N, C-alpha and C. Protein backbone atom coordinates (compact mmCIF):
# COMPACT_ATOMS: atom_id res chain seq x y z
N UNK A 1 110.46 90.97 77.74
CA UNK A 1 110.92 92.29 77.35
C UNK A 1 110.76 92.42 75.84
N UNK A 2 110.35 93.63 75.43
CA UNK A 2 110.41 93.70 73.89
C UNK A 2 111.11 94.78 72.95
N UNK A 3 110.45 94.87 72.30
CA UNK A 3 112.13 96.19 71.70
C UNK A 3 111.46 97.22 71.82
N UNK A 4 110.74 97.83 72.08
CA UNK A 4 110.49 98.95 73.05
C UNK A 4 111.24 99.59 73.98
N UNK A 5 111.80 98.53 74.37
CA UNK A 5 113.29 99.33 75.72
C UNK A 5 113.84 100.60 75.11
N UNK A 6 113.95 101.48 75.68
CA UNK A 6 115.03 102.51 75.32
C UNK A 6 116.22 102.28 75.32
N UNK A 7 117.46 102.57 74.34
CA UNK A 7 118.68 102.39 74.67
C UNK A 7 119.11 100.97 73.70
N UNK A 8 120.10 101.18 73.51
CA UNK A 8 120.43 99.92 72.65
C UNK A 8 121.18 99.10 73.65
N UNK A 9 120.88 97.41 73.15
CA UNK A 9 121.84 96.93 73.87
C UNK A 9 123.05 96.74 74.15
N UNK A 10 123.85 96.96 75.46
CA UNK A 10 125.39 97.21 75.62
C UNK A 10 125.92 96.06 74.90
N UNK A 11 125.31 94.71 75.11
CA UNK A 11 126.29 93.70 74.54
C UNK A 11 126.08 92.41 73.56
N UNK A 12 126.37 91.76 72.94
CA UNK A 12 125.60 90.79 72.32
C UNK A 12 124.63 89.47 73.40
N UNK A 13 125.36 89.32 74.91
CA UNK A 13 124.75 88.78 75.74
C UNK A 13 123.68 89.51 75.92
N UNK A 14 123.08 90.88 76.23
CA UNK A 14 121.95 91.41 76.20
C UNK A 14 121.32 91.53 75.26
N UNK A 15 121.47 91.49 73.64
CA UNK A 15 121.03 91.57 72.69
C UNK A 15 119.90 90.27 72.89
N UNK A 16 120.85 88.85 72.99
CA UNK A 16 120.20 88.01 73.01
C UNK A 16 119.06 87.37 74.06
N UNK A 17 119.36 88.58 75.13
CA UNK A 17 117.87 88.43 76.45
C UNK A 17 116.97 88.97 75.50
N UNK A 18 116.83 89.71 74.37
CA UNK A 18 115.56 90.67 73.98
C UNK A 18 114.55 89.58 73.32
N UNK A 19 113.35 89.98 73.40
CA UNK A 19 112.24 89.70 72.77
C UNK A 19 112.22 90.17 71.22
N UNK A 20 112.50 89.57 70.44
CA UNK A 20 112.09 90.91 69.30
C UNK A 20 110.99 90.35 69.08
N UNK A 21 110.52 91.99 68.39
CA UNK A 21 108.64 91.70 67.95
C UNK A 21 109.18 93.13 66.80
N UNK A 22 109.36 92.39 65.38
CA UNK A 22 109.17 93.37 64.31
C UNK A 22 108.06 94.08 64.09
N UNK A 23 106.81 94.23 64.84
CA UNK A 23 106.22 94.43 64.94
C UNK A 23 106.08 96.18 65.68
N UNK A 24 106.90 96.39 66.67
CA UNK A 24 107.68 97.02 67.65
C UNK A 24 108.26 98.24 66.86
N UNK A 25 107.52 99.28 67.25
CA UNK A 25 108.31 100.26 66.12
C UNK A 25 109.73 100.40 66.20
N UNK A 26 110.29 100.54 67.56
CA UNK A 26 112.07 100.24 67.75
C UNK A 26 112.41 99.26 67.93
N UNK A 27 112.23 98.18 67.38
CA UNK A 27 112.58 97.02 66.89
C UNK A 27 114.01 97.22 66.40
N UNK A 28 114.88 96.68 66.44
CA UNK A 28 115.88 96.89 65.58
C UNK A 28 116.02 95.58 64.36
N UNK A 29 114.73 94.59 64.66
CA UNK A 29 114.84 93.04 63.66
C UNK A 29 113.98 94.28 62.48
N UNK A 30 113.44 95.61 62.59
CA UNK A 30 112.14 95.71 61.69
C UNK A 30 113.51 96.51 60.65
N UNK A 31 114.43 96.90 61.19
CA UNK A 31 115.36 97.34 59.77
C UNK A 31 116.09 96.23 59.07
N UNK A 32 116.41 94.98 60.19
CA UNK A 32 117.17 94.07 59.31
C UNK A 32 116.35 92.81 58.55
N UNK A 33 114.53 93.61 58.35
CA UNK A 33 113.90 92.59 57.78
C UNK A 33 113.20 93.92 56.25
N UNK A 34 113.59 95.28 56.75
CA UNK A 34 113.47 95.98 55.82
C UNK A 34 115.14 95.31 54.43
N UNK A 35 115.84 95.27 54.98
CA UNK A 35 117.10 94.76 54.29
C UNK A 35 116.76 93.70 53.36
N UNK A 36 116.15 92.90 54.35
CA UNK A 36 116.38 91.67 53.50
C UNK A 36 115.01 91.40 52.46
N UNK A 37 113.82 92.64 52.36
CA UNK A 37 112.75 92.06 52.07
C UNK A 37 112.54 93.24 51.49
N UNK A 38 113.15 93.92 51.00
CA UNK A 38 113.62 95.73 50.10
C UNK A 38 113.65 94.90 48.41
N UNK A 39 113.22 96.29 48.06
CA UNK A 39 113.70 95.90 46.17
C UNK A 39 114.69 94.80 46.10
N UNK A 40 116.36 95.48 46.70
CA UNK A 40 117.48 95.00 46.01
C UNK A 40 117.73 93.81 46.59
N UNK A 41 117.36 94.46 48.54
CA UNK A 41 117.87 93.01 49.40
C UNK A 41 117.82 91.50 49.06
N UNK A 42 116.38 91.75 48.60
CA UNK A 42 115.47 90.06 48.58
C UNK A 42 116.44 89.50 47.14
N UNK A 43 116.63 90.13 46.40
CA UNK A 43 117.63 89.73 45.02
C UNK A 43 118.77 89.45 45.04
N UNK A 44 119.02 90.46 45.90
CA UNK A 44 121.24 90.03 45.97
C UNK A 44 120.95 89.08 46.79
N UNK A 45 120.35 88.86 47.78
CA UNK A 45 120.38 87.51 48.64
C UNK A 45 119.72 86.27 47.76
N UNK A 46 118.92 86.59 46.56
CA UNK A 46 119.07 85.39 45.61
C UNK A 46 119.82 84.87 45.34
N UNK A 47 120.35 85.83 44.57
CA UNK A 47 121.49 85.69 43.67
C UNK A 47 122.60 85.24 44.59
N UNK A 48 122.63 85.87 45.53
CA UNK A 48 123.94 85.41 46.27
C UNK A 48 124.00 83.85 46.81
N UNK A 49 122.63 83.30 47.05
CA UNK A 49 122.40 82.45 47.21
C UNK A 49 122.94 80.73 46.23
N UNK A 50 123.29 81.75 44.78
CA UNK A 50 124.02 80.64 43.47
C UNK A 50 125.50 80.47 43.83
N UNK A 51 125.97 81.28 44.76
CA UNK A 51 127.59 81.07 44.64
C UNK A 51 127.88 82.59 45.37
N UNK A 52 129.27 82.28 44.96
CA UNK A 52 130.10 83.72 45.63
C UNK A 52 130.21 84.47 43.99
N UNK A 53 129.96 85.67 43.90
CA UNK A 53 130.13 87.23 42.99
C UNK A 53 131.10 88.54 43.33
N UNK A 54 131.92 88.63 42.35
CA UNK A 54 132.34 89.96 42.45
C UNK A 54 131.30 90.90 42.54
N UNK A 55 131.56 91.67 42.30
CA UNK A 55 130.34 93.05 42.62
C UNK A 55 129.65 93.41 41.10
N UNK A 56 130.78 93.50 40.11
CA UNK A 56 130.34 93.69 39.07
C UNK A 56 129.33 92.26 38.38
N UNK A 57 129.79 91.08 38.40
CA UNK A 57 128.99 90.25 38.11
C UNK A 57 127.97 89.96 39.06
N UNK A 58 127.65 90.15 40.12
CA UNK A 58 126.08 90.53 41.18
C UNK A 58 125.30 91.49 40.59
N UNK A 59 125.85 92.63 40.25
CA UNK A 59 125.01 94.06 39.29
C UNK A 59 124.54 93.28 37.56
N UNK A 60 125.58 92.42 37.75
CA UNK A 60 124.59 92.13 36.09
C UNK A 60 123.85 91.11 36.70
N UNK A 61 124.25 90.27 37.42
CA UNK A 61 122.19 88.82 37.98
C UNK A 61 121.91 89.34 38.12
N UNK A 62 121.34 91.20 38.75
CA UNK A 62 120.27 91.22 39.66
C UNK A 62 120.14 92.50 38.87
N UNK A 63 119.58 92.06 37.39
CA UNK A 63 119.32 93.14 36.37
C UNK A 63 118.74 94.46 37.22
N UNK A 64 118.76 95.37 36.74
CA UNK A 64 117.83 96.82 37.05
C UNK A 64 119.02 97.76 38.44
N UNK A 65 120.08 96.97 38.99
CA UNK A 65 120.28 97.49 39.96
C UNK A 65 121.39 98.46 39.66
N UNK A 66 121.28 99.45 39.96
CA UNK A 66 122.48 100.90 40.26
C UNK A 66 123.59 100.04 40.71
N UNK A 67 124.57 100.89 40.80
CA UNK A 67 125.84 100.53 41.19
C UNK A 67 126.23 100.93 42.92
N UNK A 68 125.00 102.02 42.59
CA UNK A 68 124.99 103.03 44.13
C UNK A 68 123.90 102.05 44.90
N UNK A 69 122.95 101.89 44.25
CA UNK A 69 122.00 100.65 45.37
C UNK A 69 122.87 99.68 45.65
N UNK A 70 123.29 98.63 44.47
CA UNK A 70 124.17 97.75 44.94
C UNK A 70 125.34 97.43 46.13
N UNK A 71 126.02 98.71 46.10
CA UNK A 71 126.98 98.91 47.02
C UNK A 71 126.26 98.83 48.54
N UNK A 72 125.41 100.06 48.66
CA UNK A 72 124.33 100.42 50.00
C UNK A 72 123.99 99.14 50.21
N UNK A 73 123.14 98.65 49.69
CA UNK A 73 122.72 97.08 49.87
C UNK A 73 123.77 96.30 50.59
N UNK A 74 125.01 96.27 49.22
CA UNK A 74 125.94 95.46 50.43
C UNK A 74 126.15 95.62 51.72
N UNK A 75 126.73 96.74 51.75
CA UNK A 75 127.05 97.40 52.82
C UNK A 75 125.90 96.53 53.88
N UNK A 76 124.63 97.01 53.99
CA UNK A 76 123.55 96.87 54.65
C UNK A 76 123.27 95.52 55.03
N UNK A 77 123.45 94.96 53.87
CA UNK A 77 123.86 93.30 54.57
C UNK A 77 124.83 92.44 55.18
N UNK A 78 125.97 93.29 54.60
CA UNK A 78 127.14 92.43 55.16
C UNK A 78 127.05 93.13 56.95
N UNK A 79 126.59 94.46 57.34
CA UNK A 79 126.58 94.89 58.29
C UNK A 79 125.44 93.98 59.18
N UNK A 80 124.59 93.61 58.59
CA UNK A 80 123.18 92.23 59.36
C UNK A 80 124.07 91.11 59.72
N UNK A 81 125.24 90.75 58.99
CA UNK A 81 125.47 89.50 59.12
C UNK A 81 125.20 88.59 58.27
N UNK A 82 124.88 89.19 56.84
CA UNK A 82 124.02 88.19 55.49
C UNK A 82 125.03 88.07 54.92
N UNK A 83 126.17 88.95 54.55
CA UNK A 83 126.83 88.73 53.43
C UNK A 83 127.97 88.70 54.32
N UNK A 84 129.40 87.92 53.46
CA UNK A 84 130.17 88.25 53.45
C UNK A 84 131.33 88.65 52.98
N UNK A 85 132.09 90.08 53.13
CA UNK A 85 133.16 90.52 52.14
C UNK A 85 134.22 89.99 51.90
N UNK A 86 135.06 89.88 50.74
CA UNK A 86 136.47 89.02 50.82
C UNK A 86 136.84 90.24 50.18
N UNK A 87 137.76 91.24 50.42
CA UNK A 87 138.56 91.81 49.64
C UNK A 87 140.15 91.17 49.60
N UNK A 88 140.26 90.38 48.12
CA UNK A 88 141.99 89.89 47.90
C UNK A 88 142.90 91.11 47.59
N UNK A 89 144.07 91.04 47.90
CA UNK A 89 145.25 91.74 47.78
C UNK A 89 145.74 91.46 46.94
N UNK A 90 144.70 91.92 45.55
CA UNK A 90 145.56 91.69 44.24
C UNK A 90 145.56 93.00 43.56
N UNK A 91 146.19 93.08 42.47
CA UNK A 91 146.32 94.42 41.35
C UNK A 91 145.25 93.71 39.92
N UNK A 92 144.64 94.15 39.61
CA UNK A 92 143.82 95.35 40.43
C UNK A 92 143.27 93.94 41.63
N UNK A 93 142.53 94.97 42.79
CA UNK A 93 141.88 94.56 43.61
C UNK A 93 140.78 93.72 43.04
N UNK A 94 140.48 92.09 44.31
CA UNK A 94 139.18 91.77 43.66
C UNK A 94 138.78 91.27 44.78
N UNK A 95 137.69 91.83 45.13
CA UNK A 95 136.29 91.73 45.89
C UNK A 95 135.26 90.57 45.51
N UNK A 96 135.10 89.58 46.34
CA UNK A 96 134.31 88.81 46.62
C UNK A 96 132.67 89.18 47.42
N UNK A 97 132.11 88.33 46.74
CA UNK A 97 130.84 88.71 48.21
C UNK A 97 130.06 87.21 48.32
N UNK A 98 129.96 86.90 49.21
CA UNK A 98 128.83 85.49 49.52
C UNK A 98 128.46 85.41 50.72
N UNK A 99 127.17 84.50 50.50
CA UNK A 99 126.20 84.51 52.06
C UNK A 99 127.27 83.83 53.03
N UNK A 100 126.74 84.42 54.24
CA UNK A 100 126.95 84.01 55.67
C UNK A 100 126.14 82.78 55.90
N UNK A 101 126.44 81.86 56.82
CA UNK A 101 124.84 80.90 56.97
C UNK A 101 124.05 81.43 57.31
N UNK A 102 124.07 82.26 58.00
CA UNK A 102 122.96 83.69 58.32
C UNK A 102 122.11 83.66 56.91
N UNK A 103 122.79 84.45 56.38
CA UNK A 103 122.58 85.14 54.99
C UNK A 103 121.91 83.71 54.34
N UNK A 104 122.91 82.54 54.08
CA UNK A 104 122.01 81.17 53.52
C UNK A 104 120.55 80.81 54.01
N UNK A 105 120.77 80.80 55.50
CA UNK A 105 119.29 80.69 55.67
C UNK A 105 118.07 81.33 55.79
N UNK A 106 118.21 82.73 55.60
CA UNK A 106 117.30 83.95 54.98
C UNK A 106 116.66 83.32 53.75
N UNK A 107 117.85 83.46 52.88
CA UNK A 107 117.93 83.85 51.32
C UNK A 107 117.37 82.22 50.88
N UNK A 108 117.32 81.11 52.09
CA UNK A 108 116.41 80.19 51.48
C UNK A 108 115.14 80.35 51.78
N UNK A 109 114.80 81.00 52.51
CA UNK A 109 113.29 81.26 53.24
C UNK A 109 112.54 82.07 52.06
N UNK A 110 113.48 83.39 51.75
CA UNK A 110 113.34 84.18 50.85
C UNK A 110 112.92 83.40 49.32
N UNK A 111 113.93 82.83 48.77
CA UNK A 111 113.53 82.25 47.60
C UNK A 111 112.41 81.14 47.63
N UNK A 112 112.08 80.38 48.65
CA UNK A 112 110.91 79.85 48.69
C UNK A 112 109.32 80.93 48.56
N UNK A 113 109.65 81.98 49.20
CA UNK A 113 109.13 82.53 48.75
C UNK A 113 108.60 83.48 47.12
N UNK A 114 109.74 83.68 46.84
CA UNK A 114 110.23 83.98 45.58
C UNK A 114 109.34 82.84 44.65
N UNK A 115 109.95 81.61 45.15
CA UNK A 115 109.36 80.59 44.15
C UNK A 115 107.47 80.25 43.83
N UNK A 116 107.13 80.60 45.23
CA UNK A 116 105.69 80.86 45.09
C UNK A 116 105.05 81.75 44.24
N UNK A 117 105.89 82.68 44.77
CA UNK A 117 105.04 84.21 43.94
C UNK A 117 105.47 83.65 41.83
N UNK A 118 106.43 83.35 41.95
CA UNK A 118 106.61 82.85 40.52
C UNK A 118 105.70 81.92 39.92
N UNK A 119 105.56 80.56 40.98
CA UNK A 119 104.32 79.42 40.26
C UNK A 119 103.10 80.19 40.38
N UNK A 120 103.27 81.04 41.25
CA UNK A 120 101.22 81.32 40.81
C UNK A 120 100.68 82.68 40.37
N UNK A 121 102.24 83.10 39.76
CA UNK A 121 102.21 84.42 38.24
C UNK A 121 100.49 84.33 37.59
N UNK A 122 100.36 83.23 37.04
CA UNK A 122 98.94 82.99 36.50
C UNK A 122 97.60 83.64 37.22
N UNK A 123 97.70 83.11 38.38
CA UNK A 123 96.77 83.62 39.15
C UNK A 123 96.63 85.33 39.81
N UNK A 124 97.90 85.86 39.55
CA UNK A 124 98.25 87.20 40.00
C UNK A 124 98.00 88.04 39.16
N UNK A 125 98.39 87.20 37.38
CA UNK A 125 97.95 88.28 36.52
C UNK A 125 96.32 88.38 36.12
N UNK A 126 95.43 87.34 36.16
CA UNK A 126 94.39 86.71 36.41
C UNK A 126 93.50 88.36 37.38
N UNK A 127 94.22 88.17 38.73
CA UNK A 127 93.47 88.91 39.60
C UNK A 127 93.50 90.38 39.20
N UNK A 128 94.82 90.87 38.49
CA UNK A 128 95.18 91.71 38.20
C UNK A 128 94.48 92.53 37.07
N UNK A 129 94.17 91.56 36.41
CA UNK A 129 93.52 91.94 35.25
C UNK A 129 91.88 92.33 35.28
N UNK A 130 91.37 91.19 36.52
CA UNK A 130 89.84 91.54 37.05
C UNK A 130 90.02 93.14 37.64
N UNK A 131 91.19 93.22 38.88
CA UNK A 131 90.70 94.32 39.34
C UNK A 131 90.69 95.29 38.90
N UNK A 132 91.76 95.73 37.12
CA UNK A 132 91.95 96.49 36.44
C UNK A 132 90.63 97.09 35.74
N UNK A 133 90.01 95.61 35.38
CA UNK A 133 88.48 95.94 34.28
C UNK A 133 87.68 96.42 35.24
N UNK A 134 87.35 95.45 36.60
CA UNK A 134 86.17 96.40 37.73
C UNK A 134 86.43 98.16 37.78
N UNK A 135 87.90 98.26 38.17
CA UNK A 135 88.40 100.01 38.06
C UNK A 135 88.13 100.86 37.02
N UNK A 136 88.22 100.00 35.67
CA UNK A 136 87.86 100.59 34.55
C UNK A 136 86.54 101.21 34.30
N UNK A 137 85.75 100.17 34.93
CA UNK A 137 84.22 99.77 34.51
C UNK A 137 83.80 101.04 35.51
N UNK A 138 84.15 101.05 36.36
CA UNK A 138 83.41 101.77 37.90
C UNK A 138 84.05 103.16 37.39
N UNK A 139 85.33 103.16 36.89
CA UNK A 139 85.61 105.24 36.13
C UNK A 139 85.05 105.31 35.85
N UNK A 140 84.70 104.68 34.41
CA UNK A 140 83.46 104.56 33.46
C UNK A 140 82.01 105.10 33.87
N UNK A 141 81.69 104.60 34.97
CA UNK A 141 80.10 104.87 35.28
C UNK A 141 80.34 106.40 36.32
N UNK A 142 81.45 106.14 37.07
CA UNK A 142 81.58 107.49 37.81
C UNK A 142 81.52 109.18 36.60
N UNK A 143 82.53 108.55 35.64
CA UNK A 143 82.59 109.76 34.92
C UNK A 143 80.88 109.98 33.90
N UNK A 144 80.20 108.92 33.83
CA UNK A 144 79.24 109.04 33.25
C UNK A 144 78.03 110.11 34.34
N UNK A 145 78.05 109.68 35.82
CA UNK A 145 77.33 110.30 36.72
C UNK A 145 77.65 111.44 37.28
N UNK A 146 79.13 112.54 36.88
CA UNK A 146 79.57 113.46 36.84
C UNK A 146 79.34 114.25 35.93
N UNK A 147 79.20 113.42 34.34
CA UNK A 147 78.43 114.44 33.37
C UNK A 147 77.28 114.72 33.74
N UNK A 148 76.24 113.51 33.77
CA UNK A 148 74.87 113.37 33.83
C UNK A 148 74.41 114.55 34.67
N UNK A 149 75.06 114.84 35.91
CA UNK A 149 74.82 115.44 36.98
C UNK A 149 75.37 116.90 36.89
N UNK A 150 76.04 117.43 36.06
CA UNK A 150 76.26 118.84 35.07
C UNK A 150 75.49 118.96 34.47
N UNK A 151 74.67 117.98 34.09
CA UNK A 151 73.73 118.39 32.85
C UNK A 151 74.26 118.14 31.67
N UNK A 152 74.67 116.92 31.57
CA UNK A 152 75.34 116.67 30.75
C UNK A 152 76.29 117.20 29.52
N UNK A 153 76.93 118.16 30.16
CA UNK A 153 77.85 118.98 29.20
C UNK A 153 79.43 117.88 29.08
């Protein structure tokens, strides 16, 4: 069976008969791999990955992020099963957040990944830079064969 079925499943025992294939446009694994593999997701599950964070110190590791992404994000993960919330019953209130083993064993898959794309920066900016000059080079001759072909005005 694959996630194609219509209908969501009634129970977590049926959840776990399914096939998933993210692949599957009603997939329901293809939103909780949009989560974890999104701008913010793949980061707070870094970061979350160093320890447990209040909310405000998660928004400063995971430079660039809104306060409004941050939150959504949470939300979005702790609802997967990645994160989890501690709100203490203190004045003022203080909110915890850290991975689930769920969430741990993503967010190690994830940063292995992470760690690749980092060691072979060299080679990315490398490619980056070829395909920039070929693009350059090829405007270059296009806009030359657009005059030429006006008559050169």
């Amino acid at each position: 069976m694959d996630c194609e079925r219509t209908g969501a499943a009634s129970s977590t025992a049926d959840a776990e008969n399914l096939a998933f294939d993210v692949f599957a446009r009603a997939c329901p694994s293809r939103g909780t791999l949009e989560h974890v593999t999104g701008k913010w997701g793949g980061l707070i599950l870094g970061a979350l990955h160093e320890g447990s964070f209040r909310f405000n110190e998660l928004r400063r590791r995971v430079d660039g992020v809104s306060e409004k992404m941050l939150s959504q994000t949470l939300h979005a993960l702790e609802r997967d099963g990645l994160v989890h919330r501690e709100a203490q019953p203190t004045n003022p209130p203080r909110v915890d957040y850290r991975l689930t083993p769920l969430g741990s064993a993503v967010a190690e898959r994830l940063l292995a990944l992470i760690y690749l794309v980092e060691d072979r920066m060299p080679e990315v900016l490398s490619a980056q830079e070829r395909y920039d000059t070929v693009r350059a080079e090829s405007g270059k001759a296009a806009g030359r064969a657009t005059t030429a072909g006006r008559g050169g005005r």
